mmCIF file of C-alpha atoms in Angstrom:
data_model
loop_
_atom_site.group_PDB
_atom_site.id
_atom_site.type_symbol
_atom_site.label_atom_id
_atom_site.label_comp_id
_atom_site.label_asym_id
_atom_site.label_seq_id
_atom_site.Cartn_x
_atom_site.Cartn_y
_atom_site.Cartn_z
ATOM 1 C CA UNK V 174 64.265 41.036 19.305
ATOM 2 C CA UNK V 175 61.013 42.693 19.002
ATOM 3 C CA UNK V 176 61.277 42.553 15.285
ATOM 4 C CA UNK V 177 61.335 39.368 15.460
ATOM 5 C CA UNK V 178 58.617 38.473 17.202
ATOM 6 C CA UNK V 179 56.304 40.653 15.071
ATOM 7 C CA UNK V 180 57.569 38.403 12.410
ATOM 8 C CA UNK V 181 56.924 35.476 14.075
ATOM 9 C CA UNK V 182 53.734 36.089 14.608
ATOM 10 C CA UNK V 183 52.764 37.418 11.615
ATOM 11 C CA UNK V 184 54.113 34.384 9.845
ATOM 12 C CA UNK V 185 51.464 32.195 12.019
ATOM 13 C CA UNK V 186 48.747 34.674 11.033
ATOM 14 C CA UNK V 187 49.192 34.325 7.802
ATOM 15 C CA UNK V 188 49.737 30.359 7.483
ATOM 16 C CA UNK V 189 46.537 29.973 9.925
ATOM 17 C CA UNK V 190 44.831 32.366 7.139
ATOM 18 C CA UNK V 191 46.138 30.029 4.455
ATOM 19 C CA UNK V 192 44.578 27.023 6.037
ATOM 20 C CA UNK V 193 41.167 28.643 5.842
ATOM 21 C CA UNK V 194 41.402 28.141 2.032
ATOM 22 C CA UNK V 195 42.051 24.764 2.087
ATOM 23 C CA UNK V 196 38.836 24.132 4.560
ATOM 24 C CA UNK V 197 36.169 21.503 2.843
ATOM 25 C CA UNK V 198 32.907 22.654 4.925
ATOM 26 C CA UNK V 199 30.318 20.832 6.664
ATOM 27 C CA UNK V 200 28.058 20.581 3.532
ATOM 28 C CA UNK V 201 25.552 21.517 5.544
ATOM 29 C CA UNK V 202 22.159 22.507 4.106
ATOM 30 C CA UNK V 203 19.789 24.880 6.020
ATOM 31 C CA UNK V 204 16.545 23.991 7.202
ATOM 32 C CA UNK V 205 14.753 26.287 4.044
ATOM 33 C CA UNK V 206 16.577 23.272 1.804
ATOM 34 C CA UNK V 207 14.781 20.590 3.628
ATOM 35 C CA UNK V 208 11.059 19.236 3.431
ATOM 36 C CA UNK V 209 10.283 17.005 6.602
ATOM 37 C CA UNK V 210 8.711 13.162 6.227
ATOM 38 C CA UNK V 211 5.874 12.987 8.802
ATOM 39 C CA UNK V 212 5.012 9.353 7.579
ATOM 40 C CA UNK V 213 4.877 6.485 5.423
ATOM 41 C CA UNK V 214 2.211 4.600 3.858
ATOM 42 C CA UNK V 215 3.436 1.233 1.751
ATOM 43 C CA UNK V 216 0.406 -0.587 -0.522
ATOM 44 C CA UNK V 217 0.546 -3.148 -3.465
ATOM 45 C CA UNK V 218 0.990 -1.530 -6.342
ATOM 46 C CA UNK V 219 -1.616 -1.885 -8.808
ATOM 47 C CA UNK V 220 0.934 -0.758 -11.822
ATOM 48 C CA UNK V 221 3.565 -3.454 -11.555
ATOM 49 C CA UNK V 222 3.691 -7.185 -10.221
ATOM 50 C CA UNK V 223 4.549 -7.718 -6.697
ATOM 51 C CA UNK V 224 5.566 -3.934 -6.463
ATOM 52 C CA UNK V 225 5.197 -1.066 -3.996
ATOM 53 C CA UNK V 226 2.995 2.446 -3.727
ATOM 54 C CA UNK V 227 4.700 4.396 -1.043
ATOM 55 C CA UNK V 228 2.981 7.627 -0.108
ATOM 56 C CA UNK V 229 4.889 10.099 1.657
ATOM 57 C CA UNK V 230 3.225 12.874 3.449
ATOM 58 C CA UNK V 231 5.200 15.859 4.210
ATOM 59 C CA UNK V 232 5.227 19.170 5.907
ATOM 60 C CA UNK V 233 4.961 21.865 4.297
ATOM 61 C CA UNK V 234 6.828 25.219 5.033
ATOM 62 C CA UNK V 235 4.557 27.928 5.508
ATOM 63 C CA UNK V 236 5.912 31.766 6.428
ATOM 64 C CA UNK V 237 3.540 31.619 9.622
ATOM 65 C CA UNK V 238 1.996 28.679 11.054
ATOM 66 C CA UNK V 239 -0.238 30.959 13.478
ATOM 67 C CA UNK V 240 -1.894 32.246 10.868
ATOM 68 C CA UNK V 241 -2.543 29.028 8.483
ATOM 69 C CA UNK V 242 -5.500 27.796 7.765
ATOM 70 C CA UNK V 243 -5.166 24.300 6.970
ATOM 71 C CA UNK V 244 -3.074 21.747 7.839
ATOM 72 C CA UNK V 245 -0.001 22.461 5.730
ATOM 73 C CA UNK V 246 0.921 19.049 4.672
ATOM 74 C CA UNK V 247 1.097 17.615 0.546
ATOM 75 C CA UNK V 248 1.436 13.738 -0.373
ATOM 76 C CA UNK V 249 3.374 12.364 -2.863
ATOM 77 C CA UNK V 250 3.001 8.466 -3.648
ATOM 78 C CA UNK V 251 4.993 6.290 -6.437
ATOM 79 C CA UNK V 252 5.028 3.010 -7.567
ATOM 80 C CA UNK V 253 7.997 0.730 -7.651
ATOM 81 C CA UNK V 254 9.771 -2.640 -7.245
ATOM 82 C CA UNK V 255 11.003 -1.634 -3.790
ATOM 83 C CA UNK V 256 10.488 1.115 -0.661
ATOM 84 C CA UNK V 257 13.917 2.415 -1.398
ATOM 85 C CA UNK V 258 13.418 2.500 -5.452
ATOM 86 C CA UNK V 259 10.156 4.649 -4.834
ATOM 87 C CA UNK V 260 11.381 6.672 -2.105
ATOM 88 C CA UNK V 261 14.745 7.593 -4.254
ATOM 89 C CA UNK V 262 12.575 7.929 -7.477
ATOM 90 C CA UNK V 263 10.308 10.954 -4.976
ATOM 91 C CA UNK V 264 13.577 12.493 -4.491
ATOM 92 C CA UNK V 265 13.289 13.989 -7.842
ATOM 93 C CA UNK V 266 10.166 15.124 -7.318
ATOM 94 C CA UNK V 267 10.739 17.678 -5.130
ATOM 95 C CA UNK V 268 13.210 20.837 -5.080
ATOM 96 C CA UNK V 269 14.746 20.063 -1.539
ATOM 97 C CA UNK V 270 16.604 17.352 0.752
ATOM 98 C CA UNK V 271 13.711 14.517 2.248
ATOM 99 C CA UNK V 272 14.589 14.498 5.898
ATOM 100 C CA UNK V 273 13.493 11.147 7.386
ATOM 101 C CA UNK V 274 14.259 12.104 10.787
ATOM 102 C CA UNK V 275 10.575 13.155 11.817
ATOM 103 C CA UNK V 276 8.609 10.272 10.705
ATOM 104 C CA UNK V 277 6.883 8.475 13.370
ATOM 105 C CA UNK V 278 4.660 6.122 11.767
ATOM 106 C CA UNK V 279 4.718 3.541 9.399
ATOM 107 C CA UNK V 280 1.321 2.239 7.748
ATOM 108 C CA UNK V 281 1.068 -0.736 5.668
ATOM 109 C CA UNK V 282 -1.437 -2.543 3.741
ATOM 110 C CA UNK V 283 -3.134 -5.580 4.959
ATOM 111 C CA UNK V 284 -2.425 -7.272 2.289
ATOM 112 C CA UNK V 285 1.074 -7.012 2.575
ATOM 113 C CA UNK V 286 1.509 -8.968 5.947
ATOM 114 C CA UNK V 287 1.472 -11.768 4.378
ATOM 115 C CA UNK V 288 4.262 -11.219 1.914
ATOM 116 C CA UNK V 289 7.802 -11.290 2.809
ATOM 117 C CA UNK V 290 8.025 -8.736 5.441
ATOM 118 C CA UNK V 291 12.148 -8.286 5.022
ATOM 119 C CA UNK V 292 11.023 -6.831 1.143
ATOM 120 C CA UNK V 293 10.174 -3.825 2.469
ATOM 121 C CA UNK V 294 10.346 -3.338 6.235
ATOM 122 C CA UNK V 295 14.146 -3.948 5.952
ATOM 123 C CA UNK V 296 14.401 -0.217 4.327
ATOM 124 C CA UNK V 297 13.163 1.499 7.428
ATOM 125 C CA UNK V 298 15.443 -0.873 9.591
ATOM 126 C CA UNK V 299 18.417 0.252 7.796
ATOM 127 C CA UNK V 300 17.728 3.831 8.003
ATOM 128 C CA UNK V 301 19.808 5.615 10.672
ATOM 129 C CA UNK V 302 17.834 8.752 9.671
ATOM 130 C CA UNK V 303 14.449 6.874 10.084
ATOM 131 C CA UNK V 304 13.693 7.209 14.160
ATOM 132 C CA UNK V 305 14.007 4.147 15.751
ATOM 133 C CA UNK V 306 10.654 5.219 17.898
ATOM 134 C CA UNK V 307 8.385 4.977 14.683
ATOM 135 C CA UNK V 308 5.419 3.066 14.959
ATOM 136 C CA UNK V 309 4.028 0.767 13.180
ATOM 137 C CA UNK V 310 0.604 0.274 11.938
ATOM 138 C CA UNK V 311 -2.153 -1.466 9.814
ATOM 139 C CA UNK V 312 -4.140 -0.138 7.422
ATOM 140 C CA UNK V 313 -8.207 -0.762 7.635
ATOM 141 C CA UNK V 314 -8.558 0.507 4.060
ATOM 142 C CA UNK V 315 -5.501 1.696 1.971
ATOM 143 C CA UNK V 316 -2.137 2.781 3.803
ATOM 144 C CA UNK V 317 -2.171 5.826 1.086
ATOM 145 C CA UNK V 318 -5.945 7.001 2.486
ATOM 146 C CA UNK V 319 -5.089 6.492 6.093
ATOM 147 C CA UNK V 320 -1.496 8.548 5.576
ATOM 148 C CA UNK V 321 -3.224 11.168 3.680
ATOM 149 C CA UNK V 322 -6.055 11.663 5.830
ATOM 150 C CA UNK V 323 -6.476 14.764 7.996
ATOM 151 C CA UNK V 324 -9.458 14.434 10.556
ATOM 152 C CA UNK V 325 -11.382 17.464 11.319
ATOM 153 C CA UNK V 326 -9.453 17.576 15.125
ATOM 154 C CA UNK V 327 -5.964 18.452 13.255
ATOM 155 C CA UNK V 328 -4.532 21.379 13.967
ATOM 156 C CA UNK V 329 -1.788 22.928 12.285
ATOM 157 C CA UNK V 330 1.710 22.501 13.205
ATOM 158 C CA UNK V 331 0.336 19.087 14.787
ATOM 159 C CA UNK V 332 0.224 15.387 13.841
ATOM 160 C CA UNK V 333 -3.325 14.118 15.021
ATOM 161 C CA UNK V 334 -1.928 10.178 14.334
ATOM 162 C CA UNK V 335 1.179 10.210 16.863
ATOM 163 C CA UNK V 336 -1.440 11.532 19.666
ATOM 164 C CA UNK V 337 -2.868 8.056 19.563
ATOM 165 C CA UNK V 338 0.585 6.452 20.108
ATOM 166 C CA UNK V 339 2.977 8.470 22.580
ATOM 167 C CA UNK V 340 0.554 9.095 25.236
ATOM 168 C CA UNK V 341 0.696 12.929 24.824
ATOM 169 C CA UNK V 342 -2.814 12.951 23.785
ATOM 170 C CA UNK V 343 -5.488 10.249 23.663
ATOM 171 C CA UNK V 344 -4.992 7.210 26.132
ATOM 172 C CA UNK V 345 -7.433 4.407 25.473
ATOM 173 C CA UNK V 346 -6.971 1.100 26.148
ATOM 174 C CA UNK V 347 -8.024 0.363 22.402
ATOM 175 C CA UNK V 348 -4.884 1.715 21.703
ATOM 176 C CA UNK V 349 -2.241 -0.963 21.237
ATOM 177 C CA UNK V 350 1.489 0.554 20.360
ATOM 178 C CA UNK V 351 4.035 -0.700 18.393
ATOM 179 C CA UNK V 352 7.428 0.506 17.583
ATOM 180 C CA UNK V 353 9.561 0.092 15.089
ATOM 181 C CA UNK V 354 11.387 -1.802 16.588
ATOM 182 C CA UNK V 355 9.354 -4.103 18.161
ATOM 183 C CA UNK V 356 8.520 -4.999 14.893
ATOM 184 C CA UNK V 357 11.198 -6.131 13.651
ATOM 185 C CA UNK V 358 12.855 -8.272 16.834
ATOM 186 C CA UNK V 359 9.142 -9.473 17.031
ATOM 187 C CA UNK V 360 8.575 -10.244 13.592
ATOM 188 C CA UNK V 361 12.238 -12.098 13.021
ATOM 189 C CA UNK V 362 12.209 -13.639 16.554
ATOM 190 C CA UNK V 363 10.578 -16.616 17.941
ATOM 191 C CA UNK V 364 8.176 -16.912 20.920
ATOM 192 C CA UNK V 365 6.310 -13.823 21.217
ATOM 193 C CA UNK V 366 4.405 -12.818 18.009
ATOM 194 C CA UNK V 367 3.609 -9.168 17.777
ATOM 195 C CA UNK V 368 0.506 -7.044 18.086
ATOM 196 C CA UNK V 369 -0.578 -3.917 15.493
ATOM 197 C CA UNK V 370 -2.896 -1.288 15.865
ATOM 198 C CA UNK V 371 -6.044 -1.352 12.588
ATOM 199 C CA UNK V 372 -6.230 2.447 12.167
ATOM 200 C CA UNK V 373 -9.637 3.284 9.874
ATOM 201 C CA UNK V 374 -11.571 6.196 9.427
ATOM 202 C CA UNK V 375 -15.432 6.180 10.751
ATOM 203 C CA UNK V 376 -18.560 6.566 8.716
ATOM 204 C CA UNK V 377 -18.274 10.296 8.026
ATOM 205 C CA UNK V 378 -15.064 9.941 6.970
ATOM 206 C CA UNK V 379 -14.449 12.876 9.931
ATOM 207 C CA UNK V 380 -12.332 11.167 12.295
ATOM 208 C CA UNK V 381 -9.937 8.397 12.924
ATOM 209 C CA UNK V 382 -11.364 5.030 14.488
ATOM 210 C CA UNK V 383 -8.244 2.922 15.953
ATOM 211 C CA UNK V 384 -10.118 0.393 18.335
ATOM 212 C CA UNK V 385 -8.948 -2.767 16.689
ATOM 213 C CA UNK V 386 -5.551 -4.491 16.443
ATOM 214 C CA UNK V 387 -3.876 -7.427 14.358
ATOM 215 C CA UNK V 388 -1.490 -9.972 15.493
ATOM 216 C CA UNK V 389 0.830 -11.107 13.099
ATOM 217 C CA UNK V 390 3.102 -14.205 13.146
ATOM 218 C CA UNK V 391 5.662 -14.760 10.147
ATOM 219 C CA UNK V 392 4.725 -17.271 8.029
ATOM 220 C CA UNK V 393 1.169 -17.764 9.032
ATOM 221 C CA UNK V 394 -2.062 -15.518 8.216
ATOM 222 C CA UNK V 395 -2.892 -12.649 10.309
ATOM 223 C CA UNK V 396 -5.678 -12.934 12.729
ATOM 224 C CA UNK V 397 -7.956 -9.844 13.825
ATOM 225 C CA UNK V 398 -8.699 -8.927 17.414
ATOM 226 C CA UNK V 399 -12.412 -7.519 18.121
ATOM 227 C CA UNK V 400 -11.937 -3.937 20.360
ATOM 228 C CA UNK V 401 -13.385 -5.719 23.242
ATOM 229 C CA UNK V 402 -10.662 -8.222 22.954
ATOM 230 C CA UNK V 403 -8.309 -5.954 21.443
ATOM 231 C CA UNK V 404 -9.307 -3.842 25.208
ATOM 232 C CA UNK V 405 -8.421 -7.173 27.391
ATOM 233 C CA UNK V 406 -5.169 -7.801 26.230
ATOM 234 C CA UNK V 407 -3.722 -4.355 26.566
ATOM 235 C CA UNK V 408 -5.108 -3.567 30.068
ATOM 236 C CA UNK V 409 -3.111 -7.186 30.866
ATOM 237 C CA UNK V 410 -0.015 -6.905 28.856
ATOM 238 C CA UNK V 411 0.356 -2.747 29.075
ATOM 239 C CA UNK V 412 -1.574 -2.090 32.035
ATOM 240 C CA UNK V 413 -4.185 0.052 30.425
ATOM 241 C CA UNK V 414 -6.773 1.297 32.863
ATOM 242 C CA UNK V 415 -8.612 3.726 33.228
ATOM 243 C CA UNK V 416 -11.970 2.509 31.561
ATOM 244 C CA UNK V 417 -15.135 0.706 32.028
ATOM 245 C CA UNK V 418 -16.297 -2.878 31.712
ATOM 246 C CA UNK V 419 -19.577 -3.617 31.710
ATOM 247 C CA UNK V 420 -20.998 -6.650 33.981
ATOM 248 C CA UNK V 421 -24.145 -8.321 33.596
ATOM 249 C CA UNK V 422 -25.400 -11.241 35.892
ATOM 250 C CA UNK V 423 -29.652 -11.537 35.532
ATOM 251 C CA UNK V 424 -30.970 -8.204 35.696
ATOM 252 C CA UNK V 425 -28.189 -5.850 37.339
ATOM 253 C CA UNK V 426 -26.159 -4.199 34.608
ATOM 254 C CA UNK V 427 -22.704 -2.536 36.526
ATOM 255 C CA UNK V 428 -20.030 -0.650 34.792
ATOM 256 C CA UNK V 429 -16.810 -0.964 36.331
ATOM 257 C CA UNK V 430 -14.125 1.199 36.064
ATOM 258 C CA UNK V 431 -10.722 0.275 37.115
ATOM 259 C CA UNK V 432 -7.469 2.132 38.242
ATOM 260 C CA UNK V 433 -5.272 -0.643 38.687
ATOM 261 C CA UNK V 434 -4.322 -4.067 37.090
ATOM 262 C CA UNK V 435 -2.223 -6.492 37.725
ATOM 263 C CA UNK V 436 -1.180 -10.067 35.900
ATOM 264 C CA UNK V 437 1.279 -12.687 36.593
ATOM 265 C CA UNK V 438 1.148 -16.444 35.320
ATOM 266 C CA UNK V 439 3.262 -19.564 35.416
ATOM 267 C CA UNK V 440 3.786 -22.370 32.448
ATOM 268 C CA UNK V 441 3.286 -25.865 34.474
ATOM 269 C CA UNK V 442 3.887 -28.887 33.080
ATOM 270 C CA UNK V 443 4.668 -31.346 35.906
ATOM 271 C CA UNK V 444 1.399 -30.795 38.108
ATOM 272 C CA UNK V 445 -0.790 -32.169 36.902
ATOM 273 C CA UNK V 446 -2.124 -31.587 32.686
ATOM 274 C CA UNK V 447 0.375 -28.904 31.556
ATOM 275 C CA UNK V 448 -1.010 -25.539 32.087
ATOM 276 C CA UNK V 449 -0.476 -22.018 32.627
ATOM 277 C CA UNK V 450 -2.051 -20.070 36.067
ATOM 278 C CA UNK V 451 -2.716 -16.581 35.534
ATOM 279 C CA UNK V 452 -3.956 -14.586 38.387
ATOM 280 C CA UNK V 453 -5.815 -11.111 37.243
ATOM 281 C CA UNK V 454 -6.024 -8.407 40.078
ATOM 282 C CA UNK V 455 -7.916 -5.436 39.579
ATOM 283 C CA UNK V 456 -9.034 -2.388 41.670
ATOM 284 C CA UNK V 457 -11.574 0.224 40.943
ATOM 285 C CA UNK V 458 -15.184 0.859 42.116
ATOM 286 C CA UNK V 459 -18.797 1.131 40.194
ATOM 287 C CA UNK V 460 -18.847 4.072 37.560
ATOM 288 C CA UNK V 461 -22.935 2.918 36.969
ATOM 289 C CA UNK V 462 -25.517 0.361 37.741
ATOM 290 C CA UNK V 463 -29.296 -0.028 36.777
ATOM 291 C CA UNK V 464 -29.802 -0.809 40.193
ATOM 292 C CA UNK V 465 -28.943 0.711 43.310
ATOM 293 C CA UNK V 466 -26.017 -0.725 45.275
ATOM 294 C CA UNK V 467 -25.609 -1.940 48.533
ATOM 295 C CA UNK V 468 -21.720 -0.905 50.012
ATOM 296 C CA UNK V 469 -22.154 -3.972 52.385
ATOM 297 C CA UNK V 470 -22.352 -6.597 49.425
ATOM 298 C CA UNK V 471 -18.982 -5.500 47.666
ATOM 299 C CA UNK V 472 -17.832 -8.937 47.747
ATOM 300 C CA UNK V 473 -20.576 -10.521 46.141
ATOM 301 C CA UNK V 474 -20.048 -7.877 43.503
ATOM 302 C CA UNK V 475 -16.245 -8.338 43.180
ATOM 303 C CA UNK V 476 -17.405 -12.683 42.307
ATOM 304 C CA UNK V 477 -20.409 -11.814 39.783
ATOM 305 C CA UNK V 478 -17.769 -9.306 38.103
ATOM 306 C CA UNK V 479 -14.433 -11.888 38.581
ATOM 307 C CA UNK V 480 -16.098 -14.869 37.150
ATOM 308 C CA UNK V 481 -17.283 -12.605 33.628
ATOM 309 C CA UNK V 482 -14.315 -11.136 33.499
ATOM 310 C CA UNK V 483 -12.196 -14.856 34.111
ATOM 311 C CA UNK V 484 -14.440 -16.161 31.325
ATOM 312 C CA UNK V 485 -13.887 -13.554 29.108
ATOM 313 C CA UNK V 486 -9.641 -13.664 28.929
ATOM 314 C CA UNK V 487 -10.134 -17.591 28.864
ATOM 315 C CA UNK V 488 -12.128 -17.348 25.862
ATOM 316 C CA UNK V 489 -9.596 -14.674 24.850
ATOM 317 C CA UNK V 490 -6.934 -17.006 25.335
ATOM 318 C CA UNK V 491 -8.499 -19.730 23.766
ATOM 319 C CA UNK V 492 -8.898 -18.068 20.590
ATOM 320 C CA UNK V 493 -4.968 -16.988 20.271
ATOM 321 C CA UNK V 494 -4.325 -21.040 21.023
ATOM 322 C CA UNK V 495 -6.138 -22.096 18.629
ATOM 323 C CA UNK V 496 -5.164 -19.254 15.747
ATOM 324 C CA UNK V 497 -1.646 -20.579 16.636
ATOM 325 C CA UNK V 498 -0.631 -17.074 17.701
ATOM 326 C CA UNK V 499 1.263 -15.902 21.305
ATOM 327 C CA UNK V 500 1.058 -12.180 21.578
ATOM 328 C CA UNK V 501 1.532 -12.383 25.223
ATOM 329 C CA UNK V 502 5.016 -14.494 24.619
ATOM 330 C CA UNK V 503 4.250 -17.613 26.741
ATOM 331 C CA UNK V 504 6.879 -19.488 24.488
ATOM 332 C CA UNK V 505 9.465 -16.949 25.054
ATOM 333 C CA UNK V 506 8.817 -17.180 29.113
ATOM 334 C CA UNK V 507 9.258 -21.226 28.134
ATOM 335 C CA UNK V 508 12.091 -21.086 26.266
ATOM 336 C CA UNK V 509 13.480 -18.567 28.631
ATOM 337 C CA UNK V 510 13.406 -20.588 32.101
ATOM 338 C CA UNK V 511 14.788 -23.851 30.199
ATOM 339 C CA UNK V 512 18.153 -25.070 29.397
ATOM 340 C CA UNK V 513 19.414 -25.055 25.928
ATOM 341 C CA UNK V 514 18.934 -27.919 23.790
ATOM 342 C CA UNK V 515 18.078 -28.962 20.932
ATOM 343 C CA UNK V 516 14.907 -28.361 19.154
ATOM 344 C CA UNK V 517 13.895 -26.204 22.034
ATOM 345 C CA UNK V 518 12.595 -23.441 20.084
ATOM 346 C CA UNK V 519 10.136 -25.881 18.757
ATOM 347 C CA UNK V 520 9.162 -28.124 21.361
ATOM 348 C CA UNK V 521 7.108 -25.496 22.815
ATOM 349 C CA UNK V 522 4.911 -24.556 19.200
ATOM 350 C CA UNK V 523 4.833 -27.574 18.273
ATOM 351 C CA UNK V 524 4.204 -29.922 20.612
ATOM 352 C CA UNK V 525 2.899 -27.906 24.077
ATOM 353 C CA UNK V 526 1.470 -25.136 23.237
ATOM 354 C CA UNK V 527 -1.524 -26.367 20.789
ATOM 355 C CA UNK V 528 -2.785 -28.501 23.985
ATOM 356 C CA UNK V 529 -1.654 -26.679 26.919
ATOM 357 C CA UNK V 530 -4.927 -25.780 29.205
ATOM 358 C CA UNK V 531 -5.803 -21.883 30.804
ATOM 359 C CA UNK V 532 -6.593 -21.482 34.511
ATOM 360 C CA UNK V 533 -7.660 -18.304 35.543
ATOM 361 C CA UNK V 534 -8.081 -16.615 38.458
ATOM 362 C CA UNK V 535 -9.471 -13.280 38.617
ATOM 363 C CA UNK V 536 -9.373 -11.025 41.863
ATOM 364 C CA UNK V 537 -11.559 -7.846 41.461
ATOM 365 C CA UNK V 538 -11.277 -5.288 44.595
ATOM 366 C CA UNK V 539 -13.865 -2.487 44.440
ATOM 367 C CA UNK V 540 -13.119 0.039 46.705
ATOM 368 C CA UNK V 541 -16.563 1.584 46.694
ATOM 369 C CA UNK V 542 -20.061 1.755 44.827
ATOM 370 C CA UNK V 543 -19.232 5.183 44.047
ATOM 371 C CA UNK V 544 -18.388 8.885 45.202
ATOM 372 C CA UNK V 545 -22.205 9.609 46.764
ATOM 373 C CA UNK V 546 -23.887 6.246 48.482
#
């Protein structure tokens, strides 16, 4: 009986041993066989008609990062018909696996935004290796400059262009964000048109300057938001705060910094002309004034600084109207709180939105003239 069992089990030994042989493997390739995609840049090519210059910029692998001296990085750009001819043509350029799956930004020409975004931003869509939390951005010069740039505040082992984006390092209310995919539902949907940050370089050529933004709308040409307007419409539609505005009324000069924002609006179009109500609430207290404050007259400071303010996202608003551009998605609200029907989707472009008139109310609550009176 015990013979048996020694049998027995030395049968199923050697059958699971057998198996073994037969065993495919993973086809997994070690992390020494892989060079990492930190970003894309995507230009008009200059060597072929309606073609592509993608410029990759990768890490390199260094032995010790503690003890590098440089940002260990190298670029590699090539020209073809398409993102995905170029990218697989870069593939042969280099002796290991491009892994997609640490690229976080995406910069592209100006040029190209008004081509046929699905030529080329469908690539990245498709990608499952391609992080769906990339962002996307516009290029102030060329996308291959901006990618390949490395300002004199990178360190190595770090990206200094995703600390403008993911809130880890620099928060500014210049800053506008946009993902991946935002862009896309944005960009193929109807309603709300979507907003881009302008990422240049400043006069030294030292540092990045990303105070501007770009609002695109398929089909129609881009239009460019100053950083003072580009500042307005993030502290409303992100809640940026945490900086200043400056208020002038005759001679007094305040700066204002606020803490908290609020916004709300309604579309109405059966009170009277069609219009949309937005009420603005902020909160914060004087950072600065040329003139010294009295605490007692907070609420005729809270008016001089409400009405500038009011005037200043009407003219805002204005401006998108008549550019024929919704970044704050007013027709998507619309379109939203109706029932379906026919030609809904364009009642509101077409026919309400050109005329539709701005009301706004702003309510500014300063808490104090400051932390010494």
């Amino acid at each position: 009986m015990a013979g048996k069992q020694k049998m027995m089990k030395g049968c199923i030994a050697f059958i699971l041993l057998l198996s073994l042989l037969f065993q495919a493997g993973c086809a997994f390739k070690d992390i020494d066989k892989r060079v990492f995609v930190l970003g894309f840049g995507i230009d008009p090519s200059e060597k072929m008609r309606n073609g592509f210059r993608v410029t990759l910029k990768l890490a390199k692998q260094v032995g010790d990062i503690k003890q590098s001296t440089s940002p260990p990085y190298l670029y590699i750009s090539h020209d073809a018909e398409s993102v995905a001819e170029a990218i697989h043509e870069m593939e042969t350029r280099v002796d290991k696996v491009l892994d997609f799956g640490h690229s976080k930004i995406i910069v592209i020409h100006k040029e190209l935004l008004t081509k046929d975004l699905d030529t080329f931003m469908d690539f990245f869509t498709r990608r499952g290796d391609i992080q769906m939390i990339s962002y996307v951005a516009v290029a102030d010069k060329t996308a291959e400059e901006i990618i390949s740039f490395e300002p004199t505040t990178e360190a190595p082992a770090s990206i200094a262009l995703y600390n403008y984006f993911d809130n880890t390092g620099t928060e500014s209310p210049f800053v506008v964000t946009t993902f991946l995919f935002e862009f896309r539902r944005e960009v193929l949907g109807e309603g709300l048109d979507t907003i881009m940050p302008i990422i240049g370089t400043d006069e030294e050529n030292h540092d990045f300057v990303i105070d501007k933004s770009i609002i695109l709308k398929r089909g129609a040409p881009p239009v460019e938001l100053t950083p003072e307007e580009t500042k307005y419409f993030n502290s409303l539609m992100n809640k940026a705060y945490g900086f200043s505005y400056k208020i002038k009324e005759d001679d007094l000069i305040m700066i204002l910094n606020f803490d908290e924002i609020r916004m709300n609006y309604k579309i109405l179009l059966n009170d009277g002309d069609p219009r949309i109500d937005m009420k603005i609430t902020k909160v914060g207290v004087v950072g600065e004034s040329n003139k010294r404050l009295n605490s007692k007259k907070l609420e005729k400071y809270n008016k001089i600084a409400g009405k500038e303010i009011g005037k200043t996202v009407t003219d805002l608003l204005i401006k998108l109207q008549e550019n024929n551009v919704d970044p704050f998605g007013f027709g998507l609200r619309y379109r939203a709180t109706r029932l379906s029907r026919k030609g809904l989707d364009k009642e509101w472009e077409k026919r309400i939105y050109p005329d539709i008139k701005f009301n706004v109310k702003v309510n500014i609550e300063l808490k104090s003239t400051g932390a010494v009176e």
